[in-house]
Short mmCIF file of C-alpha atoms in Angstrom, two decimals:
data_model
loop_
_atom_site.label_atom_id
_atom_site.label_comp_id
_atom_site.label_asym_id
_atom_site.label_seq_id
_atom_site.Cartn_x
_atom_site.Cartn_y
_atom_site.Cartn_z
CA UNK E 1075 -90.35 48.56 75.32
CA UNK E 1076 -93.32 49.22 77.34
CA UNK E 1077 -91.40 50.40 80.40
CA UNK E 1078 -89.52 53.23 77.42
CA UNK E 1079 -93.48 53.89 76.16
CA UNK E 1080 -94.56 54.48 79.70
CA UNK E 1081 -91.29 56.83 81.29
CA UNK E 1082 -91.57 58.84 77.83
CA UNK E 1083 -95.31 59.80 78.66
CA UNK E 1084 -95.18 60.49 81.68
CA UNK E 1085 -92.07 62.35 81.84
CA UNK E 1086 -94.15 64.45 78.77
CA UNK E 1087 -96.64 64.90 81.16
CA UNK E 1088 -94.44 66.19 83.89
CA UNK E 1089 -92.63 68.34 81.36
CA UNK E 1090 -95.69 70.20 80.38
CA UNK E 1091 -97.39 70.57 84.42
CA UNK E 1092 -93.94 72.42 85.51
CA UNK E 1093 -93.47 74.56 82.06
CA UNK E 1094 -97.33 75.80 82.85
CA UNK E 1095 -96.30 76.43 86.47
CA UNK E 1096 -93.61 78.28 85.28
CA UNK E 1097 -96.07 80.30 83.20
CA UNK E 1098 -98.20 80.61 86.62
CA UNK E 1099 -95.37 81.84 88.38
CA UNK E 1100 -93.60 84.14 85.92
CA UNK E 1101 -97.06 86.19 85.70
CA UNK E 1102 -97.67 86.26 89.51
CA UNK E 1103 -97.16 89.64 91.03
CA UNK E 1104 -93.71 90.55 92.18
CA UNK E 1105 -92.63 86.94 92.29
CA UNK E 1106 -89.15 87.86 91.74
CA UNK E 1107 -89.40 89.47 95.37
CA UNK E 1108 -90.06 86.41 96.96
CA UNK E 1109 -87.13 84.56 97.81
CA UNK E 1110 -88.83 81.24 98.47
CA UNK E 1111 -90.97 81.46 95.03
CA UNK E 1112 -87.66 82.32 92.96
CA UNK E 1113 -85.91 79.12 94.32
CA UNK E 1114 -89.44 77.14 93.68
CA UNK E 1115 -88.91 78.60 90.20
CA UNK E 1116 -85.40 77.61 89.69
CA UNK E 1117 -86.57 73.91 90.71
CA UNK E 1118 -89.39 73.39 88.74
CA UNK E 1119 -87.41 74.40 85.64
CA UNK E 1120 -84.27 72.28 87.01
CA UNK E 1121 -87.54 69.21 87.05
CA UNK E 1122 -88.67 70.05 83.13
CA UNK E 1123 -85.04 69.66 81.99
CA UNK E 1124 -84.71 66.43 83.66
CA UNK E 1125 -88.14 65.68 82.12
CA UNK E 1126 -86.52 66.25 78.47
CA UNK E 1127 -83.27 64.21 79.13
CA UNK E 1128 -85.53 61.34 80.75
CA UNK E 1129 -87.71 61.19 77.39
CA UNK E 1130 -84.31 61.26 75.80
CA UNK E 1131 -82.94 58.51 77.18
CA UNK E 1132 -86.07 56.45 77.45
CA UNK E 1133 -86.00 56.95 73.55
CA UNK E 1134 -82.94 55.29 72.91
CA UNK E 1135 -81.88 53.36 75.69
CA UNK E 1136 -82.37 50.31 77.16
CA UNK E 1137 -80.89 48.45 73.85
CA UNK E 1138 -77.43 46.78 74.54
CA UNK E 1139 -77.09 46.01 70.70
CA UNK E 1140 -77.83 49.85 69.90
CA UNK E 1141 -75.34 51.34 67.65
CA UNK E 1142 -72.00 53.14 69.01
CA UNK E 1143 -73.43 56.58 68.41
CA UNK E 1144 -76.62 55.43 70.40
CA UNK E 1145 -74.73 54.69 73.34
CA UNK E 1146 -72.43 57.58 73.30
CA UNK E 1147 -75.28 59.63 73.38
CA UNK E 1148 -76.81 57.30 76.45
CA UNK E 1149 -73.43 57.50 78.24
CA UNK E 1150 -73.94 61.24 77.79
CA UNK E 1151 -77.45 61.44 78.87
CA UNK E 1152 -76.78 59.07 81.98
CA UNK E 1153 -74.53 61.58 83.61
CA UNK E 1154 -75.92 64.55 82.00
CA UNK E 1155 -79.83 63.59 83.85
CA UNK E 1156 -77.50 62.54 87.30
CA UNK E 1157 -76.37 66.07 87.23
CA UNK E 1158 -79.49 67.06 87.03
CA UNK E 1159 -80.62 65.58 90.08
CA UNK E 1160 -78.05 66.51 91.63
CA UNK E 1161 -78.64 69.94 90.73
CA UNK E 1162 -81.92 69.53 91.75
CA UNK E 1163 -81.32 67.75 94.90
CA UNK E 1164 -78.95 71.10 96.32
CA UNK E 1165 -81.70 73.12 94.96
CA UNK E 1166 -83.83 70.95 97.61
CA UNK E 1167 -80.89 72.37 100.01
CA UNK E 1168 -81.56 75.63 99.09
CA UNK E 1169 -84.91 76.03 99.64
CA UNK E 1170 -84.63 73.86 103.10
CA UNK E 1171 -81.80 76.65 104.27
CA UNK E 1172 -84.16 79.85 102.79
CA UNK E 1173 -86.96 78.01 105.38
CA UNK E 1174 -84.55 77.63 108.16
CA UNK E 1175 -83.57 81.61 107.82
CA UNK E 1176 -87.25 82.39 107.92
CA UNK E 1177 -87.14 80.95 111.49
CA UNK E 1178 -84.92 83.57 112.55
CA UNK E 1179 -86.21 87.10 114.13
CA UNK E 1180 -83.92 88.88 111.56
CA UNK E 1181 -81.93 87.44 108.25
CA UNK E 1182 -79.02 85.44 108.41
CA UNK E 1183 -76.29 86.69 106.49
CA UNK E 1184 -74.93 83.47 105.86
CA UNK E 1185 -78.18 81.66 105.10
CA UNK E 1186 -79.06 84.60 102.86
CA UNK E 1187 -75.78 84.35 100.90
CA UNK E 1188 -76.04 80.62 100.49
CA UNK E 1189 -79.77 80.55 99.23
CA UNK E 1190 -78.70 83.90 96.88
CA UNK E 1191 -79.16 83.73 92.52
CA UNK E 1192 -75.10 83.74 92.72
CA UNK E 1193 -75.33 80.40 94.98
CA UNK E 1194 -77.60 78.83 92.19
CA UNK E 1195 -75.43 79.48 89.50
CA UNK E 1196 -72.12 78.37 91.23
CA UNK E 1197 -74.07 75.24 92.25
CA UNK E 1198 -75.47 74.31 88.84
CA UNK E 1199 -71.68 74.68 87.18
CA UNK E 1200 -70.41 72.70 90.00
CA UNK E 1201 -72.70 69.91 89.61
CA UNK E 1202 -72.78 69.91 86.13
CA UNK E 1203 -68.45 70.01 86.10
CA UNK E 1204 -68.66 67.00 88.20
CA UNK E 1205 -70.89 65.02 86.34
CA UNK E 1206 -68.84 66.03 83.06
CA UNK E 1207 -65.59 65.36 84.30
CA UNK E 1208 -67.27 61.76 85.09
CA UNK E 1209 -68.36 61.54 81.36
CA UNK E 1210 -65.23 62.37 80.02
CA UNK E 1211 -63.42 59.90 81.53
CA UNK E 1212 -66.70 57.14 80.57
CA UNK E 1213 -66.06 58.16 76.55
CA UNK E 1214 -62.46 58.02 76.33
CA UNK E 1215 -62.87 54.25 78.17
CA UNK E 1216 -65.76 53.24 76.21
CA UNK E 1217 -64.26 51.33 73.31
CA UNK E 1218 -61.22 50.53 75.81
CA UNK E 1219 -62.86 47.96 77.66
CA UNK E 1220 -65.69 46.06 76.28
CA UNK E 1221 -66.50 44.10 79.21
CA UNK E 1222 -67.86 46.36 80.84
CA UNK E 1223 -71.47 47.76 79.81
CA UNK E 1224 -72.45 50.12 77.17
CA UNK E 1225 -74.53 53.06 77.92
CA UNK E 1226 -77.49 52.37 76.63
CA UNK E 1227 -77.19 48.96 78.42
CA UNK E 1228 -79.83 49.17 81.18
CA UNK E 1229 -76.95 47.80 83.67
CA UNK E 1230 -75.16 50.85 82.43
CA UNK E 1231 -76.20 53.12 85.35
CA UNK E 1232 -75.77 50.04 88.12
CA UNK E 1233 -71.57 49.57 87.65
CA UNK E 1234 -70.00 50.43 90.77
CA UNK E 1235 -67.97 53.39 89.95
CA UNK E 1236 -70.87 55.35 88.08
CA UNK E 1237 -73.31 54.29 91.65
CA UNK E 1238 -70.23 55.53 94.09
CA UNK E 1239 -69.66 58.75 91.69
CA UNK E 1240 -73.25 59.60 91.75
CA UNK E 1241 -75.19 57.97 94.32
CA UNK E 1242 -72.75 59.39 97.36
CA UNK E 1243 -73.16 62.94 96.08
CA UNK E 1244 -77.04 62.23 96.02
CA UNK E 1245 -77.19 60.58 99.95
CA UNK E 1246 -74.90 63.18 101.63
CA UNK E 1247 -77.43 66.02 99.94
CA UNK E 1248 -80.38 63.99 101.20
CA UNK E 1249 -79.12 63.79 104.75
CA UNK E 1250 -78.31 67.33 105.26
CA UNK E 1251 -82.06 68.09 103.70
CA UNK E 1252 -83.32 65.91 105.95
CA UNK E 1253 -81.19 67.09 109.03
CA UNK E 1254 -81.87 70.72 107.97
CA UNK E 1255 -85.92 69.75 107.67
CA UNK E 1256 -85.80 68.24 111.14
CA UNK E 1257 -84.05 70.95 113.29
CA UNK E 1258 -86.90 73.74 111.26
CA UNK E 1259 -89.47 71.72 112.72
CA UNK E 1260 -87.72 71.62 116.14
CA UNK E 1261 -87.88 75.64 115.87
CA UNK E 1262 -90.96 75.69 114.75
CA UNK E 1263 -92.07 73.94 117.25
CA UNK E 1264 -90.10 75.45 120.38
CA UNK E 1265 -91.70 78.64 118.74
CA UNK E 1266 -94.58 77.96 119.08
CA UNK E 1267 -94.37 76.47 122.49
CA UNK E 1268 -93.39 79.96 123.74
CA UNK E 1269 -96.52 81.86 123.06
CA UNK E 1270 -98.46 83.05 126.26
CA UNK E 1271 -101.48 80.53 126.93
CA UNK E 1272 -104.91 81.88 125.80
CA UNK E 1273 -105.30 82.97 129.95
CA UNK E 1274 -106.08 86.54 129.79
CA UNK E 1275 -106.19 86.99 126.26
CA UNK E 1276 -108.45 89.07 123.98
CA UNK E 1277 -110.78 87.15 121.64
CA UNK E 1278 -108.91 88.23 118.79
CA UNK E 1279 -105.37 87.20 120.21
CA UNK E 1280 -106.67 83.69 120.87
CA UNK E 1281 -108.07 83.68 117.25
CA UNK E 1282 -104.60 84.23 116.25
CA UNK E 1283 -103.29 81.84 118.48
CA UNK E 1284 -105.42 79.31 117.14
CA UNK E 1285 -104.61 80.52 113.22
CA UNK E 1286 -100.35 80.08 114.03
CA UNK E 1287 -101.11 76.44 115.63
CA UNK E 1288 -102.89 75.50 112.76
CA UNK E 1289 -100.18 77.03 110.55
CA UNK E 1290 -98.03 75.47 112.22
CA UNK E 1291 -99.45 71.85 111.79
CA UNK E 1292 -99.72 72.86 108.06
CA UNK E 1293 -95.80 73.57 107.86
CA UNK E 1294 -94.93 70.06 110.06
CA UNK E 1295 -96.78 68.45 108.09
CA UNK E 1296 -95.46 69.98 104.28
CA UNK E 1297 -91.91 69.36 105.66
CA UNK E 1298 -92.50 65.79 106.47
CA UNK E 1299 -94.31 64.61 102.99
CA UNK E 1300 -91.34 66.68 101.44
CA UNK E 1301 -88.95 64.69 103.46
CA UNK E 1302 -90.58 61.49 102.50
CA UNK E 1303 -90.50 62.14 99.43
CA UNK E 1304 -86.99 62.79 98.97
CA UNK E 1305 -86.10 59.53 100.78
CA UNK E 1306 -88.11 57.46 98.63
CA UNK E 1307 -87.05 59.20 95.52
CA UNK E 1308 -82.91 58.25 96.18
CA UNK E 1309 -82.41 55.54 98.99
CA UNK E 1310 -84.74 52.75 96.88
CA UNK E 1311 -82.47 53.26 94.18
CA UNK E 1312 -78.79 53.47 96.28
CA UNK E 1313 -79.92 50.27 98.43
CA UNK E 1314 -80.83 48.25 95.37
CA UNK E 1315 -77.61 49.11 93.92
CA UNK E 1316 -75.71 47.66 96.78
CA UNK E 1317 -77.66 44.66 96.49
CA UNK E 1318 -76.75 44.72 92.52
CA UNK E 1319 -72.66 44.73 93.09
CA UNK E 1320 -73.00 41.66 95.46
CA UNK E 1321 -75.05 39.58 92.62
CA UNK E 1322 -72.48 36.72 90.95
CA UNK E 1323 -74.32 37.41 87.69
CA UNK E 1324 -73.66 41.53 88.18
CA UNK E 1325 -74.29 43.17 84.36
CA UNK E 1326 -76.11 40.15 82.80
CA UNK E 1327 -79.54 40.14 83.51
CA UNK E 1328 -81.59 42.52 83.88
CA UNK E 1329 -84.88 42.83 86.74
CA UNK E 1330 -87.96 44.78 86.64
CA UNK E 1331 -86.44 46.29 89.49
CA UNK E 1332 -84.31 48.16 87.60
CA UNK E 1333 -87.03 50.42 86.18
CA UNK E 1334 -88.53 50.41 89.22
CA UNK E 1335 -85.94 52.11 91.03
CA UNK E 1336 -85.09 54.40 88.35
CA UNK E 1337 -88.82 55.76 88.01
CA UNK E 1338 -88.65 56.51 91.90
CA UNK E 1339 -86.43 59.24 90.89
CA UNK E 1340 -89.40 60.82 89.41
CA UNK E 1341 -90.74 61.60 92.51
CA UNK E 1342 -89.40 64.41 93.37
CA UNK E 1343 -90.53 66.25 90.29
CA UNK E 1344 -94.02 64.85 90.38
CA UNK E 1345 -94.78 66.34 93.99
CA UNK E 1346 -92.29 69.31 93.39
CA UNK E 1347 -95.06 71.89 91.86
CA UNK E 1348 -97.49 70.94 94.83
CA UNK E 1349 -95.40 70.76 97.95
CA UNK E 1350 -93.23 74.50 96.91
CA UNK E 1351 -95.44 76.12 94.83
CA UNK E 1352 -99.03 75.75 94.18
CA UNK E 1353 -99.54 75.69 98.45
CA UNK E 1354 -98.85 79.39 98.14
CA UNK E 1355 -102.15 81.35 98.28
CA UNK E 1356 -100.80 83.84 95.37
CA UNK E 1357 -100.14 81.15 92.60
CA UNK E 1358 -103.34 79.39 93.63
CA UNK E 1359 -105.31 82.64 92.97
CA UNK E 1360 -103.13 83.51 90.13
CA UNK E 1361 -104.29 79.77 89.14
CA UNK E 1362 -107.53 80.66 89.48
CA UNK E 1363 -107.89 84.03 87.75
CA UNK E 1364 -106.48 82.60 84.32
CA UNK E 1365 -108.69 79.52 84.55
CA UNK E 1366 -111.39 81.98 85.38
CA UNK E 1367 -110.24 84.11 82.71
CA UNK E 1368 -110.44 81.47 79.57
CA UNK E 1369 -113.88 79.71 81.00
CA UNK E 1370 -114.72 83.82 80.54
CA UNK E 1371 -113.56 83.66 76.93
CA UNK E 1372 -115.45 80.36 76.20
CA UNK E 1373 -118.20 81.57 77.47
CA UNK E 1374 -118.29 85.10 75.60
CA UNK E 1375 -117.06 83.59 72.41
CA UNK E 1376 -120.31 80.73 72.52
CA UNK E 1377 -122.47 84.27 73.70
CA UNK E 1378 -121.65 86.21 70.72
CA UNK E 1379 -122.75 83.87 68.05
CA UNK E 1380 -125.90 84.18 66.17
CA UNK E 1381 -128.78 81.95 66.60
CA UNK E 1382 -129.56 81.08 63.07
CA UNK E 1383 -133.51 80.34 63.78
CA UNK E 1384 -133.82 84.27 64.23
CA UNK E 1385 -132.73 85.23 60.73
#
């Protein structure tokens, strides 16, 4: 009960951060010209829809005696939030490949075409088709077999078939976001190795120098916490579920562990709005302006009243 209590406020919490970055975003200048701000977009509203099928869930779930319409509506939710983060997870992809054309002198075709509004759509019906073709198949063979764990059943999303159909998707994205992340840092790096040394350089040239290194650093350093993150989100959860298929008493207990590994999936949508979006100088000053903006109002609307004592 507690573990329910605490997922459902924090997942509010979540839900509300990435619908105000939205907001943020939506009203900053000509963000719909930045390729690398649209994607950011398209993830952070990918994260507040997870957000609403997580508080969902947590609302209903976790009761093996629920009633049948409960757990239909947990079996639907379980694949319905793993396409989700699926979803989200190639979105990850996405804006790893946008990066990895912004390494190049001039666009990549390819890379451009892949990390296009067309690519996000086909991806989001593919993912979700998957997931739903998954479900199906759970529904029809829910009252068929009644051995095997219900969906609200906290086991539910540990059976073997629902960890291979979900859990493989979610490592083979990981990988190639982490292989991708890796060989943009190589670039960035061999980049950066090829400017001149600061021998016979103006003052100003060095001062540039000295601004791209530290760039640089920044970059190495946002593409490493974002590839911790994403390990840490999926592999506690895929490893654990190994370990659950070899247990003798495999759907009949249930550990702490299991919530554990479940809320590590939250990381990705906790650090999402601070690793892709607010890091950008023109949401932080958009940011800035509106909180400027209603301290302004506050401020005005406590000016404007009338001291009584002058009456």
């Amino acid at each position: 009960m507690e573990t329910g209590i605490f997922a459902i406020v924090l997942c509010s919490i979540l839900f509300i951060v990435h619908m105000y970055v939205v907001g943020i975003v939506m009203t900053t200048k000509k963000w719909s010209d930045k390729r690398f701000l649209c994607l950011a977009l398209f993830l952070s509203i990918s994260d507040a829809a997870m957000m609403v099928e997580s508080i969902w869930h947590a609302s209903i779930g976790g009761d093996v005696n629920a009633s049948e319409s409960s757990h239909y509506q947990c079996t639907i939710l379980s694949h319905l939030t793993s396409g989700t983060i699926l979803f989200s997870l190639l979105q990850t992809l996405f804006i790893c490949l946008e990066r990895l054309n912004a390494t190049f002198a001039t666009s990549n075709i390819i890379l451009k075409q892949l990390t296009s509004n067309l690519a996000v759509g086909i991806g989001f019906i593919l993912t979700h088709v998957y997931v739903s073709l998954r479900c199906g198949v759970e529904l029809f063979d829910i009252e068929g077999n009644s051995d095997k764990p219900k969906g609200c059943d906290p086991t539910y999303s540990f059976q073997r078939e629902f960890l291979l159909f979900n859990e493989i998707p979610n490592l083979v994205f990981v990988t190639v976001i982490t292989s991708c992340y890796i060989a943009i840092i190589v670039r960035m790096v061999k980049q950066h190795k090829k400017v001149p040394e600061s021998d016979g350089l103006t003052d100003l040239q060095i001062q540039q120098k000295k601004q791209s290194a530290l760039k640089m650093q920044r970059n190495v350093v946002t593409l490493s916490c974002i590839v911790a993150i994403t390990l840490c989100a999926v592999l506690p959860r895929c490893i654990y579920g190994l370990y659950f298929q070899r247990r003798p008493d495999t759907y009949t207990k249930v550990s702490s562990v299991h919530d554990a590994v479940n809320v590590f999936l939250l990381l990705n949508p906790l650090f999402d709005p601070f690793v892709y979006i607010l890091r950008m100088k023109e949401v932080r000053d958009r940011l800035t302006f509106q909180c400027f903006k209603r301290n302004n109002r506050v401020v005005g609307s406590f000016g404007n009243q009338t001291d009584p004592s002058h009456h």
